[in-house]
């Protein structure tokens, strides 16, 4: 994997009171050469900005960085309209958007918004149908008729814009298999990294499902949500007693992430703070200026 193939980003603030900081941090990340920023999508929380409204606004104020919802709350955003949203954002921004997809998550709150409650199995079926339909309604071609269990469209003209890459937040085995069949990337749940049991048992499910439909599993990237702190001096241990990464010096980060790419096939990292929240500007700056360029250089030399 080349340095160009690996993406580096960060998880951004999404509270309404955080809007000035959100814009300031994404613009700084854009200048510093980061590839992507992410926003959570919880439309049942009144104190949060709408993820897609925020993406459109921020992409209009930046030049290079891409954005995505990590991950889209699909039950509240029906797939045909979601296709129109993401292809429009892609056209407006010059392709700087990724479609993050999830099957639901907090179903009690989703149902509170008047969305019909789905069983876990049905939610995953709808999730797979949605990814298929978004791709069908992108990239031009003749009108689309699609008759699924959860989504039906009749003679709908696709947007001429290609579908953005689709990255999922799949956790369960059925959802992981759907990712392998129809998605382009996977974000392991619960901030699991490449040394975790969750990753070791989940990624083979994706790969087997991809191969079963004739896809090359290597086409499906793994992008890790990666929390931690960057310290001035090396830490005696960069992982806790349970094996989870806690951080270290810039040099320790570089060594860890370079190994993740070269030895474990990682193809992206989204930085969060040590408490799994959005990083502050100091942490973001150190990530963008001290860690990311050094990792890119180390990968390029191999």
Short mmCIF file of N, CA, C and O in Angstrom, two decimals, residues 101-173:
data_model
loop_
_atom_site.label_atom_id
_atom_site.label_comp_id
_atom_site.label_asym_id
_atom_site.label_seq_id
_atom_site.Cartn_x
_atom_site.Cartn_y
_atom_site.Cartn_z
N UNK A 101 -22.05 4.78 6.35
CA UNK A 101 -23.37 4.15 6.47
C UNK A 101 -23.45 3.25 7.70
O UNK A 101 -22.53 2.48 8.00
N UNK A 102 -24.58 3.35 8.40
CA UNK A 102 -24.86 2.48 9.53
C UNK A 102 -26.30 1.97 9.45
O UNK A 102 -27.15 2.61 8.83
N UNK A 103 -26.55 0.86 10.11
CA UNK A 103 -27.88 0.25 10.04
C UNK A 103 -28.88 0.89 10.99
O UNK A 103 -30.08 0.69 10.86
N UNK A 104 -28.40 1.68 11.96
CA UNK A 104 -29.35 2.32 12.87
C UNK A 104 -28.70 2.76 14.17
O UNK A 104 -28.45 3.93 14.38
N UNK A 105 -28.41 1.84 15.04
CA UNK A 105 -27.79 2.21 16.31
C UNK A 105 -28.82 2.37 17.42
O UNK A 105 -29.40 1.40 17.90
N UNK A 106 -29.08 3.62 17.81
CA UNK A 106 -29.96 3.90 18.95
C UNK A 106 -31.43 3.87 18.50
O UNK A 106 -32.07 4.90 18.31
N UNK A 107 -31.96 2.65 18.38
CA UNK A 107 -33.28 2.51 17.78
C UNK A 107 -34.40 3.10 18.62
O UNK A 107 -35.42 3.55 18.07
N UNK A 108 -34.26 3.14 19.94
CA UNK A 108 -35.29 3.76 20.76
C UNK A 108 -35.46 5.23 20.40
O UNK A 108 -36.58 5.73 20.28
N UNK A 109 -34.33 5.93 20.22
CA UNK A 109 -34.40 7.35 19.86
C UNK A 109 -34.83 7.54 18.41
O UNK A 109 -35.55 8.50 18.09
N UNK A 110 -34.39 6.64 17.55
CA UNK A 110 -34.82 6.71 16.15
C UNK A 110 -36.33 6.56 16.06
O UNK A 110 -37.02 7.32 15.36
N UNK A 111 -36.88 5.60 16.80
CA UNK A 111 -38.33 5.39 16.79
C UNK A 111 -39.07 6.58 17.36
O UNK A 111 -40.20 6.88 16.96
N UNK A 112 -38.43 7.31 18.29
CA UNK A 112 -39.04 8.51 18.87
C UNK A 112 -39.28 9.59 17.81
O UNK A 112 -40.08 10.50 18.02
N UNK A 113 -38.57 9.50 16.68
CA UNK A 113 -38.75 10.47 15.60
C UNK A 113 -39.83 10.04 14.62
O UNK A 113 -40.02 10.67 13.57
N UNK A 114 -40.54 8.96 14.95
CA UNK A 114 -41.62 8.51 14.09
C UNK A 114 -41.20 7.52 13.03
O UNK A 114 -41.99 7.19 12.13
N UNK A 115 -39.97 7.03 13.11
CA UNK A 115 -39.48 6.05 12.15
C UNK A 115 -39.92 4.66 12.60
O UNK A 115 -39.74 4.31 13.77
N UNK A 116 -40.48 3.85 11.72
CA UNK A 116 -40.90 2.50 12.12
C UNK A 116 -39.73 1.69 12.68
O UNK A 116 -38.64 1.68 12.11
N UNK A 117 -39.98 1.03 13.79
CA UNK A 117 -38.96 0.23 14.43
C UNK A 117 -38.72 -1.05 13.63
O UNK A 117 -39.65 -1.76 13.29
N UNK A 118 -37.45 -1.33 13.33
CA UNK A 118 -37.08 -2.54 12.60
C UNK A 118 -36.35 -3.50 13.53
O UNK A 118 -35.64 -3.08 14.44
N UNK A 119 -36.53 -4.78 13.26
CA UNK A 119 -35.73 -5.77 13.97
C UNK A 119 -34.28 -5.64 13.53
O UNK A 119 -34.00 -5.07 12.46
N UNK A 120 -33.33 -6.13 14.32
CA UNK A 120 -31.93 -6.04 13.91
C UNK A 120 -31.68 -6.65 12.54
O UNK A 120 -30.94 -6.07 11.72
N UNK A 121 -32.30 -7.80 12.26
CA UNK A 121 -32.10 -8.42 10.96
C UNK A 121 -32.65 -7.58 9.83
O UNK A 121 -32.02 -7.42 8.78
N UNK A 122 -33.86 -7.04 10.02
CA UNK A 122 -34.45 -6.19 8.98
C UNK A 122 -33.65 -4.91 8.79
O UNK A 122 -33.53 -4.41 7.67
N UNK A 123 -33.12 -4.36 9.88
CA UNK A 123 -32.32 -3.13 9.77
C UNK A 123 -31.08 -3.37 8.91
O UNK A 123 -30.70 -2.51 8.10
N UNK A 124 -30.46 -4.52 9.04
CA UNK A 124 -29.29 -4.83 8.22
C UNK A 124 -29.70 -5.06 6.77
O UNK A 124 -29.00 -4.63 5.83
N UNK A 125 -30.82 -5.72 6.55
CA UNK A 125 -31.31 -5.90 5.17
C UNK A 125 -31.56 -4.55 4.51
O UNK A 125 -31.20 -4.34 3.34
N UNK A 126 -32.18 -3.62 5.26
CA UNK A 126 -32.44 -2.29 4.72
C UNK A 126 -31.13 -1.55 4.44
O UNK A 126 -31.01 -0.81 3.45
N UNK A 127 -30.16 -1.73 5.31
CA UNK A 127 -28.84 -1.12 5.15
C UNK A 127 -28.18 -1.59 3.86
O UNK A 127 -27.66 -0.78 3.08
N UNK A 128 -28.22 -2.89 3.58
CA UNK A 128 -27.60 -3.39 2.35
C UNK A 128 -28.36 -2.90 1.13
O UNK A 128 -27.75 -2.48 0.13
N UNK A 129 -29.69 -2.94 1.18
CA UNK A 129 -30.48 -2.41 0.07
C UNK A 129 -30.16 -0.95 -0.19
O UNK A 129 -30.07 -0.51 -1.34
N UNK A 130 -30.00 -0.18 0.87
CA UNK A 130 -29.74 1.25 0.73
C UNK A 130 -28.43 1.51 0.00
O UNK A 130 -28.35 2.40 -0.86
N UNK A 131 -27.39 0.76 0.36
CA UNK A 131 -26.10 0.95 -0.32
C UNK A 131 -26.23 0.62 -1.80
O UNK A 131 -25.75 1.36 -2.67
N UNK A 132 -26.90 -0.48 -2.11
CA UNK A 132 -27.11 -0.86 -3.50
C UNK A 132 -27.87 0.24 -4.24
O UNK A 132 -27.50 0.64 -5.37
N UNK A 133 -28.92 0.76 -3.63
CA UNK A 133 -29.76 1.74 -4.30
C UNK A 133 -29.03 3.07 -4.49
O UNK A 133 -29.15 3.71 -5.54
N UNK A 134 -28.27 3.51 -3.50
CA UNK A 134 -27.49 4.73 -3.66
C UNK A 134 -26.55 4.62 -4.86
O UNK A 134 -26.41 5.55 -5.66
N UNK A 135 -25.93 3.47 -5.00
CA UNK A 135 -25.01 3.29 -6.13
C UNK A 135 -25.76 3.23 -7.46
O UNK A 135 -25.29 3.76 -8.48
N UNK A 136 -26.94 2.61 -7.47
CA UNK A 136 -27.74 2.57 -8.69
C UNK A 136 -28.19 3.96 -9.11
O UNK A 136 -28.33 4.25 -10.32
N UNK A 137 -28.45 4.83 -8.13
CA UNK A 137 -28.94 6.18 -8.43
C UNK A 137 -27.81 7.18 -8.62
O UNK A 137 -28.01 8.38 -8.51
N UNK A 138 -26.63 6.68 -8.91
CA UNK A 138 -25.45 7.51 -9.14
C UNK A 138 -24.78 7.07 -10.43
O UNK A 138 -24.96 5.94 -10.89
N UNK A 139 -24.01 7.98 -11.01
CA UNK A 139 -23.18 7.60 -12.15
C UNK A 139 -23.86 7.58 -13.50
O UNK A 139 -23.30 7.08 -14.48
N UNK A 140 -25.06 8.13 -13.60
CA UNK A 140 -25.74 8.21 -14.89
C UNK A 140 -26.36 6.89 -15.31
O UNK A 140 -26.44 5.93 -14.54
N UNK A 141 -26.81 6.84 -16.57
CA UNK A 141 -27.45 5.64 -17.10
C UNK A 141 -28.95 5.79 -17.20
O UNK A 141 -29.52 6.86 -16.93
N UNK A 142 -29.63 4.72 -17.57
CA UNK A 142 -31.08 4.78 -17.76
C UNK A 142 -31.81 4.88 -16.42
O UNK A 142 -31.23 4.62 -15.36
N UNK A 143 -33.09 5.24 -16.46
CA UNK A 143 -33.88 5.30 -15.23
C UNK A 143 -33.85 3.97 -14.48
O UNK A 143 -33.81 2.90 -15.08
N UNK A 144 -33.91 4.09 -13.16
CA UNK A 144 -33.78 2.92 -12.29
C UNK A 144 -35.13 2.54 -11.72
O UNK A 144 -35.85 3.39 -11.18
N UNK A 145 -35.45 1.28 -11.82
CA UNK A 145 -36.57 0.69 -11.09
C UNK A 145 -35.98 -0.35 -10.14
O UNK A 145 -35.21 -1.22 -10.57
N UNK A 146 -36.31 -0.23 -8.87
CA UNK A 146 -35.75 -1.13 -7.87
C UNK A 146 -36.87 -1.54 -6.93
O UNK A 146 -37.58 -0.69 -6.39
N UNK A 147 -37.03 -2.82 -6.76
CA UNK A 147 -38.09 -3.34 -5.90
C UNK A 147 -37.47 -4.23 -4.82
O UNK A 147 -37.33 -5.45 -4.99
N UNK A 148 -37.08 -3.62 -3.72
CA UNK A 148 -36.55 -4.38 -2.59
C UNK A 148 -37.61 -4.55 -1.52
O UNK A 148 -38.75 -4.09 -1.66
N UNK A 149 -37.24 -5.21 -0.44
CA UNK A 149 -38.17 -5.36 0.68
C UNK A 149 -38.41 -4.04 1.39
O UNK A 149 -39.50 -3.78 1.91
N UNK A 150 -37.39 -3.20 1.43
CA UNK A 150 -37.47 -1.97 2.22
C UNK A 150 -37.49 -0.71 1.37
O UNK A 150 -37.95 0.33 1.83
N UNK A 151 -36.97 -0.77 0.17
CA UNK A 151 -36.93 0.39 -0.71
C UNK A 151 -37.47 0.01 -2.09
O UNK A 151 -37.15 -1.05 -2.63
N UNK A 152 -38.31 0.89 -2.62
CA UNK A 152 -38.83 0.72 -3.97
C UNK A 152 -38.77 2.07 -4.69
O UNK A 152 -39.19 3.08 -4.13
N UNK A 153 -38.23 2.08 -5.89
CA UNK A 153 -38.29 3.27 -6.73
C UNK A 153 -38.72 2.84 -8.12
O UNK A 153 -38.47 1.70 -8.54
N UNK A 154 -39.36 3.73 -8.84
CA UNK A 154 -39.89 3.41 -10.15
C UNK A 154 -39.43 4.46 -11.16
O UNK A 154 -39.80 5.64 -11.07
N UNK A 155 -38.60 4.03 -12.11
CA UNK A 155 -38.15 4.87 -13.21
C UNK A 155 -37.57 6.21 -12.71
O UNK A 155 -37.96 7.29 -13.17
N UNK A 156 -36.63 6.13 -11.79
CA UNK A 156 -35.97 7.31 -11.26
C UNK A 156 -34.64 7.51 -11.97
O UNK A 156 -33.81 6.59 -12.05
N UNK A 157 -34.43 8.71 -12.49
CA UNK A 157 -33.20 9.02 -13.23
C UNK A 157 -32.02 9.13 -12.27
O UNK A 157 -32.08 9.88 -11.30
N UNK A 158 -30.93 8.41 -12.53
CA UNK A 158 -29.76 8.54 -11.67
C UNK A 158 -29.08 9.90 -11.86
O UNK A 158 -29.17 10.51 -12.93
N UNK A 159 -28.41 10.35 -10.84
CA UNK A 159 -27.56 11.53 -10.98
C UNK A 159 -26.37 11.18 -11.88
O UNK A 159 -25.89 10.04 -11.86
N UNK A 160 -25.89 12.11 -12.67
CA UNK A 160 -24.73 11.83 -13.53
C UNK A 160 -23.43 11.73 -12.74
O UNK A 160 -22.39 11.37 -13.30
N UNK A 161 -23.48 12.03 -11.47
CA UNK A 161 -22.28 12.05 -10.62
C UNK A 161 -22.03 10.65 -10.07
O UNK A 161 -22.95 9.99 -9.60
N UNK A 162 -20.77 10.18 -10.09
CA UNK A 162 -20.49 8.86 -9.50
C UNK A 162 -20.82 8.83 -8.02
O UNK A 162 -20.74 9.85 -7.32
N UNK A 163 -21.18 7.66 -7.53
CA UNK A 163 -21.42 7.50 -6.09
C UNK A 163 -20.10 7.70 -5.34
O UNK A 163 -19.05 7.27 -5.79
N UNK A 164 -20.15 8.38 -4.19
CA UNK A 164 -18.93 8.47 -3.38
C UNK A 164 -18.59 7.12 -2.79
O UNK A 164 -19.43 6.22 -2.75
N UNK A 165 -17.37 6.93 -2.31
CA UNK A 165 -17.04 5.69 -1.61
C UNK A 165 -17.98 5.51 -0.42
O UNK A 165 -18.33 6.48 0.25
N UNK A 166 -18.36 4.27 -0.16
CA UNK A 166 -19.25 3.95 0.96
C UNK A 166 -18.45 3.19 2.02
O UNK A 166 -17.94 2.10 1.75
N UNK A 167 -18.34 3.79 3.20
CA UNK A 167 -17.67 3.15 4.33
C UNK A 167 -18.73 2.86 5.40
O UNK A 167 -19.55 3.72 5.71
N UNK A 168 -18.70 1.69 5.95
CA UNK A 168 -19.71 1.30 6.93
C UNK A 168 -19.14 1.20 8.34
O UNK A 168 -17.93 1.06 8.52
N UNK A 169 -20.04 1.24 9.30
CA UNK A 169 -19.67 1.02 10.69
C UNK A 169 -20.15 -0.34 11.18
O UNK A 169 -20.55 -0.47 12.34
N UNK A 170 -20.11 -1.35 10.34
CA UNK A 170 -20.66 -2.66 10.65
C UNK A 170 -20.00 -3.29 11.88
O UNK A 170 -18.78 -3.19 12.07
N UNK A 171 -20.84 -3.96 12.69
CA UNK A 171 -20.36 -4.65 13.89
C UNK A 171 -20.75 -6.14 13.86
O UNK A 171 -19.91 -7.01 14.00
N UNK A 172 -22.04 -6.43 13.68
CA UNK A 172 -22.51 -7.82 13.70
C UNK A 172 -22.13 -8.57 12.44
O UNK A 172 -21.81 -7.99 11.40
N UNK A 173 -22.17 -9.90 12.54
CA UNK A 173 -21.72 -10.74 11.44
C UNK A 173 -22.52 -10.50 10.15
O UNK A 173 -21.94 -10.43 9.06
#
